[in-house]
mmCIF file of C-alpha atoms in Angstrom:
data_model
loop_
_atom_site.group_PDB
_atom_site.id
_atom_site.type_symbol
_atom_site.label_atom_id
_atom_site.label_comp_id
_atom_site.label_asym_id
_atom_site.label_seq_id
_atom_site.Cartn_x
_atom_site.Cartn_y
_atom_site.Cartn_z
ATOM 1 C CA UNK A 13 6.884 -7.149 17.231
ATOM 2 C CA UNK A 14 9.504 -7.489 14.117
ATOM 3 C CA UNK A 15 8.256 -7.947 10.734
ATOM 4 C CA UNK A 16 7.453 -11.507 9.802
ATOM 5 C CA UNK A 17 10.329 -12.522 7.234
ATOM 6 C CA UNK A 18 9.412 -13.594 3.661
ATOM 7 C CA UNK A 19 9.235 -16.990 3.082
ATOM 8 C CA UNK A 20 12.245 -18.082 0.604
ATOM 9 C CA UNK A 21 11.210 -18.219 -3.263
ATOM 10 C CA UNK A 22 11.851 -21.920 -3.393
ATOM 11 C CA UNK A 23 9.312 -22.629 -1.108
ATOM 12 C CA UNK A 24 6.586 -19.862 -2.875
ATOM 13 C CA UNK A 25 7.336 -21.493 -5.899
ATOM 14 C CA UNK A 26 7.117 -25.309 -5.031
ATOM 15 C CA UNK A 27 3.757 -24.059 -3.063
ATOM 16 C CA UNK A 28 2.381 -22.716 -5.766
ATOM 17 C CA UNK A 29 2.888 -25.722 -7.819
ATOM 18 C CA UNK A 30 0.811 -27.668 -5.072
ATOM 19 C CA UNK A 31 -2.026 -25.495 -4.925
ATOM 20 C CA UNK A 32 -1.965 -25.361 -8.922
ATOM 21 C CA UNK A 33 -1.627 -29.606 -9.031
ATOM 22 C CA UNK A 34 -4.316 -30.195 -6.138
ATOM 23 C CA UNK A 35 -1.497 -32.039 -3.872
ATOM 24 C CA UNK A 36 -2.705 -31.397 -0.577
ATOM 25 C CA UNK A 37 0.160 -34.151 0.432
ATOM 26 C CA UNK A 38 2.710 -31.606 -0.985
ATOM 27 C CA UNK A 39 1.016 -28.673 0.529
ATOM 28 C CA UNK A 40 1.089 -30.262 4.279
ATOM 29 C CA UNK A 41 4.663 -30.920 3.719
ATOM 30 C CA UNK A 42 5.999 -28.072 2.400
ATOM 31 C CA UNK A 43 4.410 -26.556 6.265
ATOM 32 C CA UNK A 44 2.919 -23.250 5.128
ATOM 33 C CA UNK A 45 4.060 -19.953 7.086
ATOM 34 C CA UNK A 46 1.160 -18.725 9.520
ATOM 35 C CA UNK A 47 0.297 -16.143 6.395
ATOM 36 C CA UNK A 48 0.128 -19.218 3.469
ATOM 37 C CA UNK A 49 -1.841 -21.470 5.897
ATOM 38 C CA UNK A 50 -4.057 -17.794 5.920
ATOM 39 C CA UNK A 51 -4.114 -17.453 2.384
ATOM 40 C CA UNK A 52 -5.388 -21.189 1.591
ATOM 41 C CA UNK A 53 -8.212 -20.858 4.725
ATOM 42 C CA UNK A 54 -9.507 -18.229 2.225
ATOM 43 C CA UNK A 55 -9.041 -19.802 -1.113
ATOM 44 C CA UNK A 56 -11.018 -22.382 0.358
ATOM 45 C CA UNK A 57 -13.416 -19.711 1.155
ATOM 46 C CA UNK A 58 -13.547 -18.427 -1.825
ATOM 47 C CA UNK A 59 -13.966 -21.439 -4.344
ATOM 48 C CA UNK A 60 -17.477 -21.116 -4.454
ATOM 49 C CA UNK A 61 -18.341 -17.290 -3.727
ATOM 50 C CA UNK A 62 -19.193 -15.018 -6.520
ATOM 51 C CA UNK A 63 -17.065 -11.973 -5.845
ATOM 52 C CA UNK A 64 -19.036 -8.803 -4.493
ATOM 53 C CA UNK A 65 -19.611 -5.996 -6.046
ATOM 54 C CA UNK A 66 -17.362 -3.342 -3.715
ATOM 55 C CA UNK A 67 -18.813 -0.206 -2.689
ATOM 56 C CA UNK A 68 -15.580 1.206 -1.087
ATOM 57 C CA UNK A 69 -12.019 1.475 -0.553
ATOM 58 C CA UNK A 70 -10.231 1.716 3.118
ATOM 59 C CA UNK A 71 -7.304 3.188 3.965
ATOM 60 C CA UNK A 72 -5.863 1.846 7.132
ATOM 61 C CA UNK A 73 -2.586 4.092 8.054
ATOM 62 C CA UNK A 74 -0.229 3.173 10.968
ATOM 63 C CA UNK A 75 1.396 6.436 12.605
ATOM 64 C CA UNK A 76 4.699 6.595 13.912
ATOM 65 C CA UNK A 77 4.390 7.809 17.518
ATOM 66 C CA UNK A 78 5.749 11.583 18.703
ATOM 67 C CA UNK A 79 8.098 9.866 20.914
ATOM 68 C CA UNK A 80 9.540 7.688 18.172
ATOM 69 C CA UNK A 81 10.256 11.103 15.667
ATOM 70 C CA UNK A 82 12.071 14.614 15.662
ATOM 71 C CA UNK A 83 9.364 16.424 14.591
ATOM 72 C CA UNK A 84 6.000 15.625 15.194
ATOM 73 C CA UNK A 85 4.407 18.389 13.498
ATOM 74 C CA UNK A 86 6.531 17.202 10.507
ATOM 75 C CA UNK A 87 4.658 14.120 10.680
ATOM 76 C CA UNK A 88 1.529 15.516 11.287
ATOM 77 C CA UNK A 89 1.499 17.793 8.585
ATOM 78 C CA UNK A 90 2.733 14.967 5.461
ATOM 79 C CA UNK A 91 -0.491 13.040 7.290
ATOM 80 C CA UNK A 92 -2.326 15.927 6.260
ATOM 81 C CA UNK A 93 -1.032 16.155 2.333
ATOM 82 C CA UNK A 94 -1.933 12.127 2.756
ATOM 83 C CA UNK A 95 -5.317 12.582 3.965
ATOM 84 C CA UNK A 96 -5.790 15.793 1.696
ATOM 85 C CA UNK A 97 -5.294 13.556 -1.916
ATOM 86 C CA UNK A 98 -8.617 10.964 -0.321
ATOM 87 C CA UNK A 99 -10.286 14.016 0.597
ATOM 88 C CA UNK A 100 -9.803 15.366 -3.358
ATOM 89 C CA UNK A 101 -10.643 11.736 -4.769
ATOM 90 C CA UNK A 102 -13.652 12.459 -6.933
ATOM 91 C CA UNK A 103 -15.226 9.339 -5.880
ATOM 92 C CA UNK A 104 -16.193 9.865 -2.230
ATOM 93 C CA UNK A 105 -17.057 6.155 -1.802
ATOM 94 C CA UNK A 106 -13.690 5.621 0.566
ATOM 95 C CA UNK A 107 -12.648 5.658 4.920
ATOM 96 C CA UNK A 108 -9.201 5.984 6.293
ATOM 97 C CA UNK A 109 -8.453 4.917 9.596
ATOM 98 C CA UNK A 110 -5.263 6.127 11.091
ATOM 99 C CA UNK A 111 -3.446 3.797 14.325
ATOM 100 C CA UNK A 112 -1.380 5.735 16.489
ATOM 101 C CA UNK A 113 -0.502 6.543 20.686
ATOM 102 C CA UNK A 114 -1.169 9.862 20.421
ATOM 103 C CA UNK A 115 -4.246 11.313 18.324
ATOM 104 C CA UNK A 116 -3.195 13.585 15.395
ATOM 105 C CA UNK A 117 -4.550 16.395 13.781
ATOM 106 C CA UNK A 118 -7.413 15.127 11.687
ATOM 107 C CA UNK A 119 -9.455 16.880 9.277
ATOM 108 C CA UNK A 120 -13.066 17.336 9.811
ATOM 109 C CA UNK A 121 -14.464 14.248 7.902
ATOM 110 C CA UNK A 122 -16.532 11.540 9.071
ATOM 111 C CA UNK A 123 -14.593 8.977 6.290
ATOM 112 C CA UNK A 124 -11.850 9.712 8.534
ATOM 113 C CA UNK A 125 -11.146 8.280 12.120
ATOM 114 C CA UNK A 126 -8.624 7.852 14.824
ATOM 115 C CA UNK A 127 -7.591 4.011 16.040
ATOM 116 C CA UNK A 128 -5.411 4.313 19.771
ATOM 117 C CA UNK A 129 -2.607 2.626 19.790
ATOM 118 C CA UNK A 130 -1.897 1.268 23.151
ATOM 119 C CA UNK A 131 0.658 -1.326 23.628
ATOM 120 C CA UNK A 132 3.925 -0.932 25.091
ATOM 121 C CA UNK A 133 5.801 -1.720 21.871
ATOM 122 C CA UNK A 134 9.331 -0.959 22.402
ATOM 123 C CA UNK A 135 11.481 -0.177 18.838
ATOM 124 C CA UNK A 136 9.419 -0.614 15.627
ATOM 125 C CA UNK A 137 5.865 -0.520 15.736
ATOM 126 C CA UNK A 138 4.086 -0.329 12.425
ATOM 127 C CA UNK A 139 3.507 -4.402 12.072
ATOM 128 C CA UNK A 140 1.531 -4.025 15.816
ATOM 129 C CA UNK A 141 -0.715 -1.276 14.456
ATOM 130 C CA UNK A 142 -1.161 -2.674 10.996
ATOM 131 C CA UNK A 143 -2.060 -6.002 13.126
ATOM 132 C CA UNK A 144 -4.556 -3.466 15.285
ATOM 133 C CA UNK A 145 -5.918 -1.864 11.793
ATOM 134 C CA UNK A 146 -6.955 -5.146 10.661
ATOM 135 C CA UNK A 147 -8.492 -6.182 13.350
ATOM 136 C CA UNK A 148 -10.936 -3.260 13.914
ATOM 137 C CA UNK A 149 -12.003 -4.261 10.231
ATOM 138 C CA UNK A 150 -14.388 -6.366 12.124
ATOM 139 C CA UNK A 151 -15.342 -3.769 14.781
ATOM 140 C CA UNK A 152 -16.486 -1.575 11.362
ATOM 141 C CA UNK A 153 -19.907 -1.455 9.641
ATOM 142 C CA UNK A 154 -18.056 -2.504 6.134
ATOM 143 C CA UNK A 155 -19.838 -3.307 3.013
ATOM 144 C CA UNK A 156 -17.763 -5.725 0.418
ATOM 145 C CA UNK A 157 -14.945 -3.348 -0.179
ATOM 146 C CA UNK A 158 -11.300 -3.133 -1.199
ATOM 147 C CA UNK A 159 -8.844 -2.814 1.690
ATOM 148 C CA UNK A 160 -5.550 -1.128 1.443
ATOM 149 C CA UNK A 161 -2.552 -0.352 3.675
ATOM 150 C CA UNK A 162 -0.988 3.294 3.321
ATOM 151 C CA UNK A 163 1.978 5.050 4.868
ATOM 152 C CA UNK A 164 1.185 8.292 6.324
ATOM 153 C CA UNK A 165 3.389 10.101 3.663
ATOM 154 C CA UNK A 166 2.648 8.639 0.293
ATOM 155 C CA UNK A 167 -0.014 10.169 -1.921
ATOM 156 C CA UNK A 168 -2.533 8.842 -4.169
ATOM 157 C CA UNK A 169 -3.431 9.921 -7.551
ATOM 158 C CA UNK A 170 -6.843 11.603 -8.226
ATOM 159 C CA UNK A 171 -9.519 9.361 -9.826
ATOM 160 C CA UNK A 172 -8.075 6.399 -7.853
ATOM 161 C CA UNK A 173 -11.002 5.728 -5.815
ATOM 162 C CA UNK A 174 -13.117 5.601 -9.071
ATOM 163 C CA UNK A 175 -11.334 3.230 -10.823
ATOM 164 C CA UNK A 176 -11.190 0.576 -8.096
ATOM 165 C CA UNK A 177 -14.684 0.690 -8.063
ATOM 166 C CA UNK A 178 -15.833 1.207 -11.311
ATOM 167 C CA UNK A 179 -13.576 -1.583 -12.745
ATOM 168 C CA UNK A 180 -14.370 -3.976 -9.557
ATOM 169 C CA UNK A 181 -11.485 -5.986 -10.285
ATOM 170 C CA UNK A 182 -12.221 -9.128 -8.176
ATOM 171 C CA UNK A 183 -9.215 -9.824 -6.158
ATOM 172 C CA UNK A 184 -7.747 -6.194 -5.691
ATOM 173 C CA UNK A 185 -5.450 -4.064 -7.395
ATOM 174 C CA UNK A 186 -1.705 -3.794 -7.518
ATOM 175 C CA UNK A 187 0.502 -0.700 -8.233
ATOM 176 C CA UNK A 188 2.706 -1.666 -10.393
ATOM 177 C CA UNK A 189 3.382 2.161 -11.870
ATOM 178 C CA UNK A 190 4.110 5.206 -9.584
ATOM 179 C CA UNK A 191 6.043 7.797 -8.560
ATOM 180 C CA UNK A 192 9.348 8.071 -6.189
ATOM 181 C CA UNK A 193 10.795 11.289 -5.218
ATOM 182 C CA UNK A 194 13.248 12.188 -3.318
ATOM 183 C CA UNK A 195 12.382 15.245 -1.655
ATOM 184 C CA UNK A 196 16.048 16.430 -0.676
ATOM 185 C CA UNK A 197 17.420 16.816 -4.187
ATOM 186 C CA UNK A 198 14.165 17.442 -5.467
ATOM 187 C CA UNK A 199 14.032 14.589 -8.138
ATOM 188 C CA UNK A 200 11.193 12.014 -9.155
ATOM 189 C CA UNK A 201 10.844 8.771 -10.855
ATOM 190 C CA UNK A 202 8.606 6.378 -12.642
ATOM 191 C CA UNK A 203 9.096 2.809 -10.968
ATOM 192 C CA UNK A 204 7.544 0.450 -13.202
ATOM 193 C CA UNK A 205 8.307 -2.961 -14.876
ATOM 194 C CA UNK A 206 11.738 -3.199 -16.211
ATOM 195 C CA UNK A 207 11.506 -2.803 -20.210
ATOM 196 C CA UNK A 208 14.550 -3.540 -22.968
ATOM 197 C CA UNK A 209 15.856 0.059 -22.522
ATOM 198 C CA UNK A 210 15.228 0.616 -18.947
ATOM 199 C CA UNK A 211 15.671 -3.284 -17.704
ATOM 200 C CA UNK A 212 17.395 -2.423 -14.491
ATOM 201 C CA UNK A 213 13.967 -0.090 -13.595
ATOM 202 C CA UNK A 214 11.829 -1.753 -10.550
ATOM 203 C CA UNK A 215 7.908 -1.714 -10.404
ATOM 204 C CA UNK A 216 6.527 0.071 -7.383
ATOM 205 C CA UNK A 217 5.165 -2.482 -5.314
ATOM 206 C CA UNK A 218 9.312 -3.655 -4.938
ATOM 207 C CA UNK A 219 9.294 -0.373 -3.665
ATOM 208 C CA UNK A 220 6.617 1.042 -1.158
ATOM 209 C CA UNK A 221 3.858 -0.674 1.335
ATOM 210 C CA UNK A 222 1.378 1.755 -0.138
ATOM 211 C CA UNK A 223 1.003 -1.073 -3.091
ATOM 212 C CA UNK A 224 -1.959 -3.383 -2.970
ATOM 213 C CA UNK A 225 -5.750 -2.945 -2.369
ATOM 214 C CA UNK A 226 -7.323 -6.131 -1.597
ATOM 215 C CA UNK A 227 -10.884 -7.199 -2.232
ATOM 216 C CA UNK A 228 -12.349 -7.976 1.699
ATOM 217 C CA UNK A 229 -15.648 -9.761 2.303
ATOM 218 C CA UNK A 230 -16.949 -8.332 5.655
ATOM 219 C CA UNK A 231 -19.051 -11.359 5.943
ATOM 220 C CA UNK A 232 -15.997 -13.693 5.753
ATOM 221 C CA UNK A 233 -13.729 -14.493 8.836
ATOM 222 C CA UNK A 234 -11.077 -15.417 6.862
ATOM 223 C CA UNK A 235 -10.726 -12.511 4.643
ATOM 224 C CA UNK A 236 -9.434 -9.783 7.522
ATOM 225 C CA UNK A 237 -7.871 -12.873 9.063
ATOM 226 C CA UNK A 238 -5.803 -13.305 5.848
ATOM 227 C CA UNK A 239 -5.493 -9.235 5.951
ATOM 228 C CA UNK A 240 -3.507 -9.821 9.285
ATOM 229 C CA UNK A 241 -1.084 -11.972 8.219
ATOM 230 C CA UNK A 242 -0.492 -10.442 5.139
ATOM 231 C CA UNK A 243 0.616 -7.125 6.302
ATOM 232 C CA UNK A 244 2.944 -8.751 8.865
ATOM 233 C CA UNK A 245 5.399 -9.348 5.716
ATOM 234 C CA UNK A 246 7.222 -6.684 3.544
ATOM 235 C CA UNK A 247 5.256 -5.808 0.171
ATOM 236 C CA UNK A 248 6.959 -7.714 -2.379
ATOM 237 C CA UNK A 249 5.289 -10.245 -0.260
ATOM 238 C CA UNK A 250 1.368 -8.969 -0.893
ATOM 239 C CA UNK A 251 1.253 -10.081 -4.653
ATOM 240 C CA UNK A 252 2.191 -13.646 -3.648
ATOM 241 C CA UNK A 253 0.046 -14.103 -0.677
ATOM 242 C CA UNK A 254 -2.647 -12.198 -2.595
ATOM 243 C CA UNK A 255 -2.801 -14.799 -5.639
ATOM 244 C CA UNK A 256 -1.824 -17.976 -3.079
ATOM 245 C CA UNK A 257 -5.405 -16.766 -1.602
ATOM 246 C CA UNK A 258 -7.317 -16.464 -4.748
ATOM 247 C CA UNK A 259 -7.100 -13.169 -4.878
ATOM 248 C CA UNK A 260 -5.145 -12.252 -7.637
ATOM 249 C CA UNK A 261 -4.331 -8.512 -7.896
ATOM 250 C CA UNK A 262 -4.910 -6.550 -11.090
ATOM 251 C CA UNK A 263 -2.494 -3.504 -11.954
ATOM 252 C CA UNK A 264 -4.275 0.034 -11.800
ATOM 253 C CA UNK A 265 -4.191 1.713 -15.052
ATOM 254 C CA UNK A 266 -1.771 4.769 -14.548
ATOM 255 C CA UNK A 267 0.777 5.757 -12.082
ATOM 256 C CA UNK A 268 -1.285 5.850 -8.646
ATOM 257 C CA UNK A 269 0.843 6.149 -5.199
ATOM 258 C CA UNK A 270 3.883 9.067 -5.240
ATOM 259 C CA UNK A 271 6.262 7.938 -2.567
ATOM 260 C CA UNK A 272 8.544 10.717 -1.278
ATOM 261 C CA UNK A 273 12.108 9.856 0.320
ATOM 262 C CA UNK A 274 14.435 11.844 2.117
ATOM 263 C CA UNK A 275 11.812 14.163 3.746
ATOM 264 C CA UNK A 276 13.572 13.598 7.001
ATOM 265 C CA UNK A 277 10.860 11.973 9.137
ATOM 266 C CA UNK A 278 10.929 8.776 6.934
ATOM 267 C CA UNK A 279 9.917 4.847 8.348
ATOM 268 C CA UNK A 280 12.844 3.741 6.013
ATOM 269 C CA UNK A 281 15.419 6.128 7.043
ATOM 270 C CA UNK A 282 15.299 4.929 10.508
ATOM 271 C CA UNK A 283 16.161 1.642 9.515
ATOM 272 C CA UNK A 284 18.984 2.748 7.677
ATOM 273 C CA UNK A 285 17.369 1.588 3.929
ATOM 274 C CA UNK A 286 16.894 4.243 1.859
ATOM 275 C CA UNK A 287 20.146 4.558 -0.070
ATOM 276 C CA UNK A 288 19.217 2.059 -2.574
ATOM 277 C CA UNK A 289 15.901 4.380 -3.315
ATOM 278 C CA UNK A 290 17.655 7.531 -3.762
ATOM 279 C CA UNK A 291 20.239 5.747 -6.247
ATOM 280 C CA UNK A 292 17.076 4.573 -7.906
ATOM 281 C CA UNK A 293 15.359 7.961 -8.418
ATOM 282 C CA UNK A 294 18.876 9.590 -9.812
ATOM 283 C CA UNK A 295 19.290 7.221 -12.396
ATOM 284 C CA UNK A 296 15.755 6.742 -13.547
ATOM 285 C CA UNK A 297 14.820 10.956 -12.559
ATOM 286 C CA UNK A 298 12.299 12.618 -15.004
ATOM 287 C CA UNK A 299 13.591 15.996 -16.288
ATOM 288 C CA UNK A 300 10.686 16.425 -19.096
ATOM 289 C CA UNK A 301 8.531 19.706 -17.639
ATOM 290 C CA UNK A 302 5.739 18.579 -19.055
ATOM 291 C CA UNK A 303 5.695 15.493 -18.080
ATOM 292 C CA UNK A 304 6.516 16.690 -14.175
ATOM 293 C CA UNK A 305 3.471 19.141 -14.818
ATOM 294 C CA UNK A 306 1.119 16.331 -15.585
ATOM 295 C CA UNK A 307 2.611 14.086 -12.194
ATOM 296 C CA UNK A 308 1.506 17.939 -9.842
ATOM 297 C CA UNK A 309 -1.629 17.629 -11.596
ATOM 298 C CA UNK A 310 -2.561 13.904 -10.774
ATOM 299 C CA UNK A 311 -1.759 14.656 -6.633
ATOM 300 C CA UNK A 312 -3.668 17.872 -6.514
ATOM 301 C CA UNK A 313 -4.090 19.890 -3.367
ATOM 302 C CA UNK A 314 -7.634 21.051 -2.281
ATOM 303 C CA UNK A 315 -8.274 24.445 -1.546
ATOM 304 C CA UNK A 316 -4.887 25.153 -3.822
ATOM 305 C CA UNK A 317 -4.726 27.668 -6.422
ATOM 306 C CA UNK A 318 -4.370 26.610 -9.961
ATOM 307 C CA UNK A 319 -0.627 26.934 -9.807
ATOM 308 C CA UNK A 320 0.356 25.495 -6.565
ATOM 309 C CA UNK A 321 0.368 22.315 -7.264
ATOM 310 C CA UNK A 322 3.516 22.845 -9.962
ATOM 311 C CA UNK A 323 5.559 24.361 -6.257
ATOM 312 C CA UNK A 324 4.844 20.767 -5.145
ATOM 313 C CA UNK A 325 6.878 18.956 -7.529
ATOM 314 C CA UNK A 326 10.587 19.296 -8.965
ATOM 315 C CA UNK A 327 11.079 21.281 -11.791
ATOM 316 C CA UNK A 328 13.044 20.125 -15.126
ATOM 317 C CA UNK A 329 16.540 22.279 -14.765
ATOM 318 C CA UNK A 330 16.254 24.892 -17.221
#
């Protein structure tokens, strides 16, 4: 199963006028995509609900098979630095749920659990398990929590957790600030939105699927419905779906996902579209050592010493 292309701008635009305007006459013939017609189920769902208060965020992580990599214990093991930053949250109020044919390595953690994968998916298979991951949202004893999609080698920042629910933002969040780095010349990046000196720079949801955390209503059919579709598209999709359902998304404070390119095992690289995102670190790189000891000590390590962390991160060049 290919990923479900985005629908053209035009279209988002003019559809967005509708729903703004009330023209349900407009809406029908515009003919919303499968994830739009999704998105308006729930609005519709929505116009009368007081939002929740969340008690939790879940992680739902589709695996690249063994067969489908190099190195599986390469794979295995960035799992493990992904799972390790939830495990340091200081929030504890979060589950990960990781979709895969074969069962990794998983740490010993009830908040984390194994989904099979087992359809005979030949080439690309991470919009089939992000379509399995939503579904077992229903198959889950959920309270009202936020839901977000995570590769199995980006990171999150400490105190991430907390945030999302202590500031219960009522459609979700959106990371608009984080890190890139690209592990093979050992550089890093802020991706953020463009400014007057820097108006070429790209905010990191343009960037990275690890991006949006949306508010889900166990209770509510449409809401994982509307999950479903939405993860069938690329992320610069999620903030347009997310907002076309009601569900506007609500940037987290401080740089919160570190992607890392180049690591050799990477979903992009196989598709052959990383270039652009290597070009993108060099000329936006971060060479201050103080501020690349402050990025080590958002992702820390448990279990590390005090000074590990700063071996996980490029250095400035002296």
């Amino acid at each position: 199963m290919a990923q479900v292309p985005a629908t053209p701008k035009w279209h988002r635009a003019a559809l967005r006028l509708s729903v703004a305007l009330d023209r349900e006459g407009w809406i029908d013939r515009l003919t919303p995509a499968p994830s739009e017609a999704a998105a308006l189920r729930l609005r519709d769902a929505l116009e009368t609900r007081v939002p929740p208060l969340r008690k939790q965020v879940v992680f739902l992580i589709p695996l690249v098979g063994p067969d489908s990599v190099g190195d599986w214990e390469a794979v295995t093991a960035r799992l493990s630095a992904t799972l390790d930053c939830f495990i340091a949250q200081n929030d504890p109020h979060w589950q990960a749920v990781i979709c895969c044919q074969d069962r990794p390595p998983l740490p010993d953690d009830p908040r984390i659990t194994y989904l099979p994968y087992t359809a005979p998916t030949p080439g690309n298979d991470k919009w089939m398990k992000l379509a399995a991951l939503t579904a077992h949202l229903d198959k889950m004893d959920l309270p009202p929590c936020y839901v977000m999609s995570f590769d199995a080698d980006d990171l999150l920042r400490q105190g991430s957790v907390r945030e999302m629910l202590r500031r219960q933002a009522p459609g979700g969040y959106l990371v608009q600030s984080g890190y890139v780095m690209d592990e093979a010349a050992g550089t890093i990046a802020l991706a953020d939105v463009p400014t007057l000196r820097q108006p070429l720079r790209k905010p990191f949801w343009k960037l990275c699927g690890s991006c949006a955390a949306l508010g889900h209503d166990p209770d509510l059919p449409q809401s994982a419905a509307f999950l479903q579709a939405m993860t069938q598209h690329e992320h610069r999709m999620f903030p347009y779906l997310a907002a076309l359902a009601g569900r506007k998304l609500s940037p987290l404070s401080e740089p919160s996902v570190l992607y890392v390119l180049n690591h050799g095992e990477n979903f992009g690289a196989r598709r052959g579209r990383v270039s652009f995102k290597t070009r993108f670190v060099e000329r936006f790189r971060i060479d201050d050592a103080e501020e690349l000891s402050a990025i080590a000590d958002g992702f820390p390590v448990p279990d590390a010493s005090p000074d590990a962390s700063d071996d996980e991160m490029p250095q400035a060049p002296a």
